[in-house]
mmCIF file of C-alpha atoms and ligand atoms in Angstrom:
data_model
loop_
_atom_site.group_PDB
_atom_site.id
_atom_site.type_symbol
_atom_site.label_atom_id
_atom_site.label_comp_id
_atom_site.label_asym_id
_atom_site.label_seq_id
_atom_site.Cartn_x
_atom_site.Cartn_y
_atom_site.Cartn_z
ATOM 1 C CA MET E 120 -19.034 183.630 113.304
ATOM 2 C CA GLY E 121 -22.558 182.951 112.782
ATOM 3 C CA ILE E 122 -24.546 179.525 114.188
ATOM 4 C CA LYS E 123 -23.694 176.874 110.127
ATOM 5 C CA ARG E 124 -26.585 173.994 111.702
ATOM 6 C CA ILE E 125 -29.484 174.039 113.061
ATOM 7 C CA GLY E 126 -31.856 171.370 114.222
ATOM 8 C CA VAL E 127 -35.837 171.806 113.732
ATOM 9 C CA LEU E 128 -37.718 169.466 115.414
ATOM 10 C CA THR E 129 -42.225 168.561 116.326
ATOM 11 C CA SER E 130 -42.736 167.247 119.580
ATOM 12 C CA GLY E 131 -46.046 166.378 121.616
ATOM 13 C CA GLY E 132 -49.114 167.063 120.205
ATOM 14 C CA ASP E 133 -49.623 167.814 116.793
ATOM 15 C CA ALA E 134 -51.008 170.322 116.024
ATOM 16 C CA PRO E 135 -51.972 172.598 112.504
ATOM 17 C CA GLY E 136 -50.023 175.388 111.288
ATOM 18 C CA MET E 137 -46.564 172.955 112.905
ATOM 19 C CA ASN E 138 -45.893 172.864 109.247
ATOM 20 C CA ALA E 139 -45.944 176.491 108.142
ATOM 21 C CA ALA E 140 -43.745 176.665 110.999
ATOM 22 C CA ILE E 141 -41.462 174.072 109.399
ATOM 23 C CA ARG E 142 -41.339 175.976 106.168
ATOM 24 C CA GLY E 143 -40.902 178.918 107.817
ATOM 25 C CA VAL E 144 -37.927 177.854 110.018
ATOM 26 C CA VAL E 145 -36.538 176.207 106.491
ATOM 27 C CA ARG E 146 -37.503 178.983 104.284
ATOM 28 C CA LEU E 147 -35.473 181.783 106.841
ATOM 29 C CA ALA E 148 -32.732 179.189 107.848
ATOM 30 C CA SER E 149 -31.611 179.123 103.357
ATOM 31 C CA ALA E 150 -32.318 182.894 103.230
ATOM 32 C CA ARG E 151 -29.527 183.235 105.756
ATOM 33 C CA LYS E 152 -27.228 180.316 104.990
ATOM 34 C CA ILE E 153 -28.060 178.118 107.776
ATOM 35 C CA GLU E 154 -28.572 174.271 107.397
ATOM 36 C CA VAL E 155 -31.397 172.850 108.358
ATOM 37 C CA SER E 156 -31.892 169.351 109.776
ATOM 38 C CA GLY E 157 -35.341 168.010 110.091
ATOM 39 C CA ILE E 158 -35.186 165.662 113.319
ATOM 40 C CA PHE E 159 -37.694 163.241 112.718
ATOM 41 C CA ARG E 160 -40.680 162.193 115.649
ATOM 42 C CA GLY E 161 -39.560 165.049 118.272
ATOM 43 C CA PHE E 162 -36.734 164.487 120.982
ATOM 44 C CA SER E 163 -37.542 160.585 120.110
ATOM 45 C CA GLY E 164 -36.212 160.650 117.108
ATOM 46 C CA LEU E 165 -33.459 163.528 118.454
ATOM 47 C CA ILE E 166 -31.964 160.369 120.642
ATOM 48 C CA ASN E 167 -32.846 157.435 118.239
ATOM 49 C CA GLU E 168 -30.920 159.584 115.244
ATOM 50 C CA GLU E 169 -33.395 160.431 113.142
ATOM 51 C CA ILE E 170 -32.069 163.306 110.995
ATOM 52 C CA LYS E 171 -32.181 164.673 107.702
ATOM 53 C CA VAL E 172 -31.080 167.982 106.214
ATOM 54 C CA LEU E 173 -34.629 169.735 104.405
ATOM 55 C CA SER E 174 -33.800 171.788 101.977
ATOM 56 C CA HIS E 175 -35.649 175.297 101.180
ATOM 57 C CA ARG E 176 -37.276 172.562 98.325
ATOM 58 C CA SER E 177 -38.472 170.080 100.201
ATOM 59 C CA VAL E 178 -40.956 172.629 102.656
ATOM 60 C CA SER E 179 -42.680 173.426 99.575
ATOM 61 C CA ASN E 180 -46.511 171.955 99.212
ATOM 62 C CA ILE E 181 -46.862 171.948 103.141
ATOM 63 C CA ILE E 182 -47.597 174.835 103.723
ATOM 64 C CA ASN E 183 -51.514 173.951 103.308
ATOM 65 C CA LYS E 184 -50.939 170.346 104.709
ATOM 66 C CA GLY E 185 -52.562 169.569 108.856
ATOM 67 C CA GLY E 186 -50.288 167.419 110.895
ATOM 68 C CA THR E 187 -46.503 167.519 110.797
ATOM 69 C CA ILE E 188 -44.075 166.413 107.924
ATOM 70 C CA LEU E 189 -41.739 165.559 110.854
ATOM 71 C CA LYS E 190 -44.249 163.502 112.258
ATOM 72 C CA THR E 191 -43.612 163.925 116.208
ATOM 73 C CA SER E 192 -44.384 161.884 119.658
ATOM 74 C CA ARG E 193 -44.077 161.904 123.438
ATOM 75 C CA CYS E 194 -40.308 160.570 125.245
ATOM 76 C CA PRO E 195 -40.702 159.505 128.346
ATOM 77 C CA GLU E 196 -37.356 158.640 127.601
ATOM 78 C CA PHE E 197 -35.608 161.818 127.004
ATOM 79 C CA MET E 198 -37.156 162.549 130.364
ATOM 80 C CA THR E 199 -34.530 161.173 132.071
ATOM 81 C CA LYS E 200 -30.486 162.077 132.626
ATOM 82 C CA GLU E 201 -29.300 159.179 130.221
ATOM 83 C CA GLY E 202 -31.856 159.917 127.044
ATOM 84 C CA GLN E 203 -30.696 164.163 127.563
ATOM 85 C CA LYS E 204 -27.353 162.947 127.491
ATOM 86 C CA ARG E 205 -27.770 160.622 124.003
ATOM 87 C CA ALA E 206 -29.287 163.461 122.679
ATOM 88 C CA VAL E 207 -26.808 166.024 123.067
ATOM 89 C CA GLU E 208 -24.581 163.871 122.158
ATOM 90 C CA ILE E 209 -26.658 162.807 118.767
ATOM 91 C CA LEU E 210 -26.207 166.717 118.016
ATOM 92 C CA GLN E 211 -22.927 167.408 118.355
ATOM 93 C CA ARG E 212 -21.661 164.096 116.538
ATOM 94 C CA ASN E 213 -24.340 166.078 113.776
ATOM 95 C CA SER E 214 -23.081 170.045 114.033
ATOM 96 C CA ILE E 215 -26.159 170.936 115.294
ATOM 97 C CA GLU E 216 -25.034 173.911 116.424
ATOM 98 C CA GLY E 217 -28.724 175.186 118.537
ATOM 99 C CA VAL E 218 -32.488 173.526 117.682
ATOM 100 C CA VAL E 219 -36.334 174.882 117.276
ATOM 101 C CA VAL E 220 -38.240 172.407 119.505
ATOM 102 C CA ILE E 221 -42.239 173.026 118.104
ATOM 103 C CA GLY E 222 -44.431 172.525 120.616
ATOM 104 C CA GLY E 223 -46.189 172.209 123.563
ATOM 105 C CA ASP E 224 -45.402 172.738 127.402
ATOM 106 C CA GLY E 225 -43.722 169.974 127.880
ATOM 107 C CA SER E 226 -42.055 170.055 124.883
ATOM 108 C CA TYR E 227 -41.181 173.901 126.240
ATOM 109 C CA ARG E 228 -39.802 171.854 129.237
ATOM 110 C CA GLY E 229 -37.536 169.336 127.007
ATOM 111 C CA ALA E 230 -36.086 172.565 125.407
ATOM 112 C CA HIS E 231 -35.357 174.481 128.677
ATOM 113 C CA VAL E 232 -33.738 171.694 129.758
ATOM 114 C CA LEU E 233 -31.498 171.351 126.364
ATOM 115 C CA SER E 234 -31.105 174.822 127.019
ATOM 116 C CA ARG E 235 -30.140 175.147 130.252
ATOM 117 C CA GLU E 236 -28.838 172.160 131.279
ATOM 118 C CA TRP E 237 -26.634 170.706 128.834
ATOM 119 C CA ASN E 238 -25.664 173.992 126.858
ATOM 120 C CA ILE E 239 -27.979 173.770 123.560
ATOM 121 C CA PRO E 240 -28.509 177.157 122.545
ATOM 122 C CA CYS E 241 -33.220 175.959 122.319
ATOM 123 C CA VAL E 242 -36.121 178.063 120.618
ATOM 124 C CA GLY E 243 -39.191 177.324 121.436
ATOM 125 C CA VAL E 244 -42.339 177.757 118.627
ATOM 126 C CA PRO E 245 -46.156 177.533 120.404
ATOM 127 C CA GLY E 246 -47.017 174.654 118.683
ATOM 128 C CA THR E 247 -50.516 173.655 120.475
ATOM 129 C CA ILE E 248 -54.115 173.265 120.138
ATOM 130 C CA ASP E 249 -54.543 173.982 123.512
ATOM 131 C CA ASN E 250 -53.655 178.045 123.546
ATOM 132 C CA ASP E 251 -52.081 177.754 127.414
ATOM 133 C CA LEU E 252 -48.434 179.050 126.496
ATOM 134 C CA ASN E 253 -47.725 182.080 128.839
ATOM 135 C CA GLY E 254 -45.796 185.133 125.669
ATOM 136 C CA THR E 255 -48.310 184.526 122.876
ATOM 137 C CA ASP E 256 -50.897 185.743 122.469
ATOM 138 C CA ARG E 257 -52.370 182.607 120.286
ATOM 139 C CA THR E 258 -50.268 179.136 119.827
ATOM 140 C CA ILE E 259 -49.869 177.264 116.498
ATOM 141 C CA GLY E 260 -53.485 175.006 115.508
ATOM 142 C CA SER E 261 -55.835 177.014 117.901
ATOM 143 C CA ASP E 262 -57.566 178.868 115.201
ATOM 144 C CA THR E 263 -58.129 175.662 112.866
ATOM 145 C CA ALA E 264 -59.089 173.523 116.473
ATOM 146 C CA VAL E 265 -62.056 176.129 117.605
ATOM 147 C CA GLU E 266 -63.025 175.944 113.903
ATOM 148 C CA THR E 267 -63.329 172.535 113.749
ATOM 149 C CA ALA E 268 -64.631 172.374 117.043
ATOM 150 C CA LEU E 269 -67.587 174.783 116.106
ATOM 151 C CA ASP E 270 -68.737 173.217 112.417
ATOM 152 C CA ALA E 271 -69.088 170.470 114.542
ATOM 153 C CA ILE E 272 -71.706 172.521 117.172
ATOM 154 C CA ASP E 273 -73.597 173.478 114.617
ATOM 155 C CA LYS E 274 -74.890 170.328 113.563
ATOM 156 C CA ILE E 275 -74.953 169.608 116.314
ATOM 157 C CA LYS E 276 -77.236 172.169 116.935
ATOM 158 C CA ASP E 277 -79.154 171.383 114.354
ATOM 159 C CA THR E 278 -80.192 168.013 116.119
ATOM 160 C CA VAL E 279 -80.492 169.405 119.531
ATOM 161 C CA ASN E 280 -82.882 172.265 118.618
ATOM 162 C CA SER E 281 -84.769 169.702 116.231
ATOM 163 C CA MET E 282 -85.543 166.940 119.300
ATOM 164 C CA GLU E 283 -85.713 169.596 121.679
ATOM 165 C CA ARG E 284 -82.898 168.045 124.240
ATOM 166 C CA ILE E 285 -80.024 168.855 126.384
ATOM 167 C CA PHE E 286 -76.394 168.267 124.275
ATOM 168 C CA VAL E 287 -73.090 167.830 126.910
ATOM 169 C CA VAL E 288 -70.346 168.426 124.196
ATOM 170 C CA GLU E 289 -66.223 167.466 125.347
ATOM 171 C CA VAL E 290 -63.510 169.522 123.121
ATOM 172 C CA MET E 291 -60.141 169.152 124.104
ATOM 173 C CA GLY E 292 -57.268 171.734 125.678
ATOM 174 C CA ARG E 293 -55.869 169.706 128.224
ATOM 175 C CA ASN E 294 -56.021 172.005 131.239
ATOM 176 C CA CYS E 295 -57.263 174.756 129.312
ATOM 177 C CA GLY E 296 -60.702 176.303 128.834
ATOM 178 C CA TYR E 297 -59.501 178.400 125.692
ATOM 179 C CA ILE E 298 -61.069 175.955 122.688
ATOM 180 C CA ALA E 299 -64.349 175.525 125.162
ATOM 181 C CA MET E 300 -64.342 179.259 125.895
ATOM 182 C CA LYS E 301 -64.145 180.777 121.866
ATOM 183 C CA THR E 302 -66.313 177.628 120.730
ATOM 184 C CA ALA E 303 -68.867 178.846 122.738
ATOM 185 C CA LEU E 304 -68.985 182.065 122.434
ATOM 186 C CA ALA E 305 -69.144 181.313 118.218
ATOM 187 C CA GLY E 306 -71.031 178.455 118.315
ATOM 188 C CA GLY E 307 -74.043 180.309 120.797
ATOM 189 C CA ALA E 308 -74.580 178.256 123.516
ATOM 190 C CA GLU E 309 -75.786 177.676 126.784
ATOM 191 C CA GLN E 310 -72.980 176.908 128.852
ATOM 192 C CA VAL E 311 -69.545 176.465 128.907
ATOM 193 C CA LEU E 312 -67.666 174.693 132.169
ATOM 194 C CA ILE E 313 -64.209 175.288 132.042
ATOM 195 C CA PRO E 314 -61.302 174.576 134.346
ATOM 196 C CA GLU E 315 -59.695 178.112 135.572
ATOM 197 C CA VAL E 316 -63.730 178.449 136.762
ATOM 198 C CA ARG E 317 -65.576 176.720 139.425
ATOM 199 C CA PHE E 318 -69.318 175.910 138.696
ATOM 200 C CA ASP E 319 -72.079 174.553 140.446
ATOM 201 C CA ILE E 320 -74.261 171.545 139.142
ATOM 202 C CA SER E 321 -77.586 171.409 140.709
ATOM 203 C CA GLU E 322 -77.487 175.717 140.058
ATOM 204 C CA LEU E 323 -76.965 174.794 136.401
ATOM 205 C CA CYS E 324 -79.651 172.747 136.795
ATOM 206 C CA HIS E 325 -82.188 174.538 138.396
ATOM 207 C CA GLU E 326 -80.936 177.280 135.117
ATOM 208 C CA ILE E 327 -82.282 174.409 132.311
ATOM 209 C CA THR E 328 -85.554 173.627 134.237
ATOM 210 C CA ASP E 329 -86.538 177.786 135.299
ATOM 211 C CA GLY E 330 -85.670 177.385 131.327
ATOM 212 C CA TYR E 331 -87.911 174.524 130.260
ATOM 213 C CA ILE E 332 -90.209 175.919 132.464
ATOM 214 C CA ARG E 333 -90.595 178.872 130.232
ATOM 215 C CA GLY E 334 -89.805 176.632 126.966
ATOM 216 C CA LYS E 335 -86.567 176.179 126.466
ATOM 217 C CA ALA E 336 -85.912 172.648 126.042
ATOM 218 C CA SER E 337 -82.414 173.172 124.339
ATOM 219 C CA TRP E 338 -78.912 173.196 125.329
ATOM 220 C CA ILE E 339 -76.113 173.134 124.442
ATOM 221 C CA ILE E 340 -73.064 172.645 126.815
ATOM 222 C CA ILE E 341 -69.337 172.924 125.875
ATOM 223 C CA VAL E 342 -67.211 171.265 128.608
ATOM 224 C CA ALA E 343 -63.532 171.317 128.297
ATOM 225 C CA GLU E 344 -61.318 168.458 128.960
ATOM 226 C CA GLY E 345 -60.499 169.234 131.795
ATOM 227 C CA ALA E 346 -62.694 170.173 133.716
ATOM 228 C CA VAL E 347 -65.304 167.631 134.440
ATOM 229 C CA LYS E 348 -66.143 163.964 133.805
ATOM 230 C CA GLY E 349 -68.722 164.676 130.503
ATOM 231 C CA PRO E 350 -70.503 161.392 130.953
ATOM 232 C CA GLU E 351 -70.745 161.824 134.489
ATOM 233 C CA LEU E 352 -72.470 165.568 134.126
ATOM 234 C CA ALA E 353 -74.511 164.693 131.610
ATOM 235 C CA GLN E 354 -76.108 161.792 133.875
ATOM 236 C CA ARG E 355 -76.872 163.906 136.675
ATOM 237 C CA ILE E 356 -78.445 166.311 134.397
ATOM 238 C CA ASN E 357 -80.715 163.900 133.478
ATOM 239 C CA GLU E 358 -81.240 162.648 136.947
ATOM 240 C CA LEU E 359 -81.786 165.988 137.916
ATOM 241 C CA THR E 360 -83.997 167.752 135.272
ATOM 242 C CA ASP E 361 -85.667 164.619 133.754
ATOM 243 C CA LEU E 362 -84.797 165.975 130.840
ATOM 244 C CA GLU E 363 -83.499 163.267 127.765
ATOM 245 C CA THR E 364 -79.404 164.559 127.655
ATOM 246 C CA ARG E 365 -76.597 163.193 125.596
ATOM 247 C CA PHE E 366 -72.758 163.505 125.188
ATOM 248 C CA VAL E 367 -70.674 163.590 122.904
ATOM 249 C CA VAL E 368 -66.462 163.881 122.419
ATOM 250 C CA LEU E 369 -65.039 166.349 119.895
ATOM 251 C CA GLY E 370 -61.743 164.596 120.308
ATOM 252 C CA HIS E 371 -58.948 163.757 117.772
ATOM 253 C CA VAL E 372 -60.610 165.007 115.011
ATOM 254 C CA GLN E 373 -59.868 169.074 116.838
ATOM 255 C CA ARG E 374 -56.064 168.143 115.751
ATOM 256 C CA GLY E 375 -56.588 167.267 111.948
ATOM 257 C CA GLY E 376 -57.444 169.372 109.236
ATOM 258 C CA THR E 377 -56.713 172.032 106.900
ATOM 259 C CA PRO E 378 -54.653 174.815 108.989
ATOM 260 C CA THR E 379 -56.900 178.202 109.261
ATOM 261 C CA ALA E 380 -55.107 181.181 107.357
ATOM 262 C CA GLU E 381 -54.433 183.161 110.740
ATOM 263 C CA ASP E 382 -52.672 179.268 112.030
ATOM 264 C CA ARG E 383 -50.453 179.109 108.467
ATOM 265 C CA ILE E 384 -48.947 182.763 108.897
ATOM 266 C CA LEU E 385 -48.488 182.576 112.542
ATOM 267 C CA GLY E 386 -46.870 179.547 112.331
ATOM 268 C CA GLY E 387 -44.983 181.272 109.177
ATOM 269 C CA ARG E 388 -44.127 184.180 111.084
ATOM 270 C CA LEU E 389 -42.861 182.544 114.243
ATOM 271 C CA GLY E 390 -40.601 179.797 112.734
ATOM 272 C CA ALA E 391 -38.274 182.265 111.347
ATOM 273 C CA ALA E 392 -38.601 184.610 114.935
ATOM 274 C CA ALA E 393 -36.821 181.387 115.526
ATOM 275 C CA VAL E 394 -34.266 181.463 114.098
ATOM 276 C CA ASP E 395 -33.561 184.801 113.625
ATOM 277 C CA LEU E 396 -33.582 184.620 117.488
ATOM 278 C CA LEU E 397 -30.690 181.670 117.357
ATOM 279 C CA ALA E 398 -28.685 183.369 114.733
ATOM 280 C CA ARG E 399 -28.291 186.165 117.060
ATOM 281 C CA GLY E 400 -26.948 183.715 119.553
ATOM 282 C CA GLU E 401 -30.961 183.857 122.013
ATOM 283 C CA THR E 402 -30.952 180.110 123.940
ATOM 284 C CA ASP E 403 -33.486 179.089 125.913
ATOM 285 C CA LYS E 404 -35.649 181.836 124.678
ATOM 286 C CA ALA E 405 -39.658 180.686 122.973
ATOM 287 C CA VAL E 406 -41.258 183.052 120.271
ATOM 288 C CA GLY E 407 -44.845 184.184 120.193
ATOM 289 C CA VAL E 408 -47.139 187.144 118.895
ATOM 290 C CA ILE E 409 -47.972 190.018 121.166
ATOM 291 C CA CYS E 410 -50.722 192.344 119.602
ATOM 292 C CA ASP E 411 -49.498 191.435 116.268
ATOM 293 C CA LYS E 412 -46.452 191.985 117.154
ATOM 294 C CA ILE E 413 -43.046 189.206 117.394
ATOM 295 C CA HIS E 414 -42.786 188.881 121.369
ATOM 296 C CA VAL E 415 -39.533 186.673 122.924
ATOM 297 C CA VAL E 416 -39.984 184.533 126.722
ATOM 298 C CA ASP E 417 -37.738 182.924 128.833
ATOM 299 C CA LEU E 418 -39.073 179.075 128.130
ATOM 300 C CA GLU E 419 -39.156 179.147 132.260
ATOM 301 C CA THR E 420 -42.026 181.840 132.069
ATOM 302 C CA ALA E 421 -43.917 180.463 128.830
ATOM 303 C CA THR E 422 -44.178 177.128 131.122
ATOM 304 C CA ALA E 423 -45.056 178.851 134.080
ATOM 305 C CA PRO E 424 -48.920 178.738 135.116
ATOM 306 C CA TYR E 425 -51.598 179.859 132.226
ATOM 307 C CA GLN E 426 -52.465 183.827 132.524
ATOM 308 C CA TRP E 427 -55.047 184.485 130.736
ATOM 309 C CA ASP E 428 -58.791 185.723 132.979
ATOM 310 C CA PRO E 429 -62.055 183.852 131.254
ATOM 311 C CA LYS E 430 -64.256 185.494 133.398
ATOM 312 C CA ASP E 431 -65.398 188.383 131.019
ATOM 313 C CA ASP E 432 -66.427 185.683 128.142
ATOM 314 C CA LEU E 433 -67.910 183.439 131.123
ATOM 315 C CA SER E 434 -70.294 186.191 131.584
ATOM 316 C CA LEU E 435 -70.527 186.578 127.641
ATOM 317 C CA VAL E 436 -71.580 183.240 126.815
ATOM 318 C CA LYS E 437 -74.802 183.453 129.773
ATOM 319 C CA ILE E 438 -75.681 187.069 128.269
ATOM 320 C CA LEU E 439 -75.665 186.870 124.886
ATOM 321 C CA THR E 440 -77.985 183.235 125.671
HETATM 322 P P1 ADP L 725 -46.886 169.153 123.865
HETATM 323 O O1 ADP L 725 -45.025 169.128 124.146
HETATM 324 O O2 ADP L 725 -47.739 168.915 123.613
HETATM 325 O O3 ADP L 725 -47.340 169.623 126.190
HETATM 326 P P2 ADP L 725 -46.635 166.722 126.603
HETATM 327 O O4 ADP L 725 -46.781 167.767 127.550
HETATM 328 O O5 ADP L 725 -46.289 165.209 126.049
HETATM 329 O O6 ADP L 725 -46.362 167.516 124.900
HETATM 330 O O7 ADP L 725 -44.667 166.748 125.739
HETATM 331 C C1 ADP L 725 -43.241 166.308 125.239
HETATM 332 C C2 ADP L 725 -42.474 165.458 125.588
HETATM 333 O O8 ADP L 725 -42.085 166.835 125.770
HETATM 334 C C3 ADP L 725 -42.202 164.515 126.378
HETATM 335 O O9 ADP L 725 -42.604 163.569 125.749
HETATM 336 C C4 ADP L 725 -40.694 164.779 126.579
HETATM 337 O O10 ADP L 725 -40.469 163.952 125.555
HETATM 338 C C5 ADP L 725 -40.442 166.101 127.298
HETATM 339 N N1 ADP L 725 -40.988 166.638 128.160
HETATM 340 C C6 ADP L 725 -41.858 167.219 128.667
HETATM 341 N N2 ADP L 725 -41.636 167.377 130.590
HETATM 342 C C7 ADP L 725 -40.171 167.225 130.239
HETATM 343 C C8 ADP L 725 -39.236 167.713 131.277
HETATM 344 N N3 ADP L 725 -39.812 168.177 132.360
HETATM 345 N N4 ADP L 725 -37.960 167.728 130.714
HETATM 346 C C9 ADP L 725 -37.654 166.907 129.793
HETATM 347 N N5 ADP L 725 -38.065 166.656 129.165
HETATM 348 C C10 ADP L 725 -39.652 167.199 128.709
HETATM 349 O O1 F6P L 726 -52.097 168.946 123.884
HETATM 350 C C1 F6P L 726 -52.954 168.491 122.620
HETATM 351 C C2 F6P L 726 -53.875 167.106 122.945
HETATM 352 O O2 F6P L 726 -54.757 167.207 121.908
HETATM 353 C C3 F6P L 726 -54.435 167.951 124.139
HETATM 354 O O3 F6P L 726 -55.772 168.750 123.974
HETATM 355 C C4 F6P L 726 -55.629 166.543 124.780
HETATM 356 O O4 F6P L 726 -55.453 166.767 126.009
HETATM 357 C C5 F6P L 726 -54.423 165.573 124.209
HETATM 358 O O5 F6P L 726 -53.254 166.444 123.439
HETATM 359 C C6 F6P L 726 -54.676 164.085 123.457
HETATM 360 O O6 F6P L 726 -53.023 163.732 123.542
HETATM 361 P P1 F6P L 726 -52.888 162.150 122.978
HETATM 362 O O7 F6P L 726 -53.631 162.471 121.392
HETATM 363 O O8 F6P L 726 -51.889 161.596 123.709
HETATM 364 O O9 F6P L 726 -54.465 160.912 123.636
#
């Protein structure tokens, strides 16, 4: 007998394209005659039994919407054995035989615990702007976040050039420099600082001063939030170069807005792929896309330290300046 009912939840930081992923889950399940229970507010809604059946129609007109119709949260209670036990009881009481967890690395760890320690089949769908999960070229939301950050950089550039100043612009990404790197490359920034690569502030200031002597007075330095404290960096640059320096945090605007075509398509494909895996009896897996093909890895592999080599892109930012 095949699986009859699954649950779907979104967890951790919201990401544009999560709704497209929910739609992918519900529509593929509907085609396979599997009932879908929407679990609201992530693991916290699971523990509190905030559950509602999602019909084929209930996901109409959400593909173009940012955020998540299921809402999301961070749930410290689910980190405890008691919280997990309660979650399992609720799943059993609602006859939910497997769960699609759409979220980032923390949410994946939660799904891994449910699969491994409590024997609840779980499949992870990568929903985070940070692009910090293994087993996929991109996570749902990262493309939209880069576009949003880029739009802001283009605007900042106007004032940077007009007033000939230095701007330090902080972008999100937690411990990953992906958003920073892509935004720097696309925005033509002069420098990018990311957590994965060590940098030397006095060397950077020398470059700025040398440039100034040659007539270059405008700089945009993109800083990943996990790399350095932005306000302190801006102050230090100001002190060492004696050039007027401003600091801007782009913040949560990067999490909002209309998802790009890429994120909608990725969401739909991966939501559907997750249901397909559960229907085939798989558990403790994460779905992704590598070279445009669906790719499956263990949840543990997906959450291991993120493997990417930013060195070539970093050199390119400097060469193209
Ligand atoms: P994201 O999924 O965006 O990385 P978080 O790191 O905040 O977001 O994780 C989301 C939620 O996943 C946490 O609030 C918690 O409920 C659950 N979670 C994270 N790590 C674990 C863990 N080691 N064990 C069980 N649940 C976890
Ligand atoms: O993981 C997504 C993310 O937006 C990170 O880029 C950022 O560090 C964090 O979440 C912010 O979390 P909060 O919304 O709780 O401030």
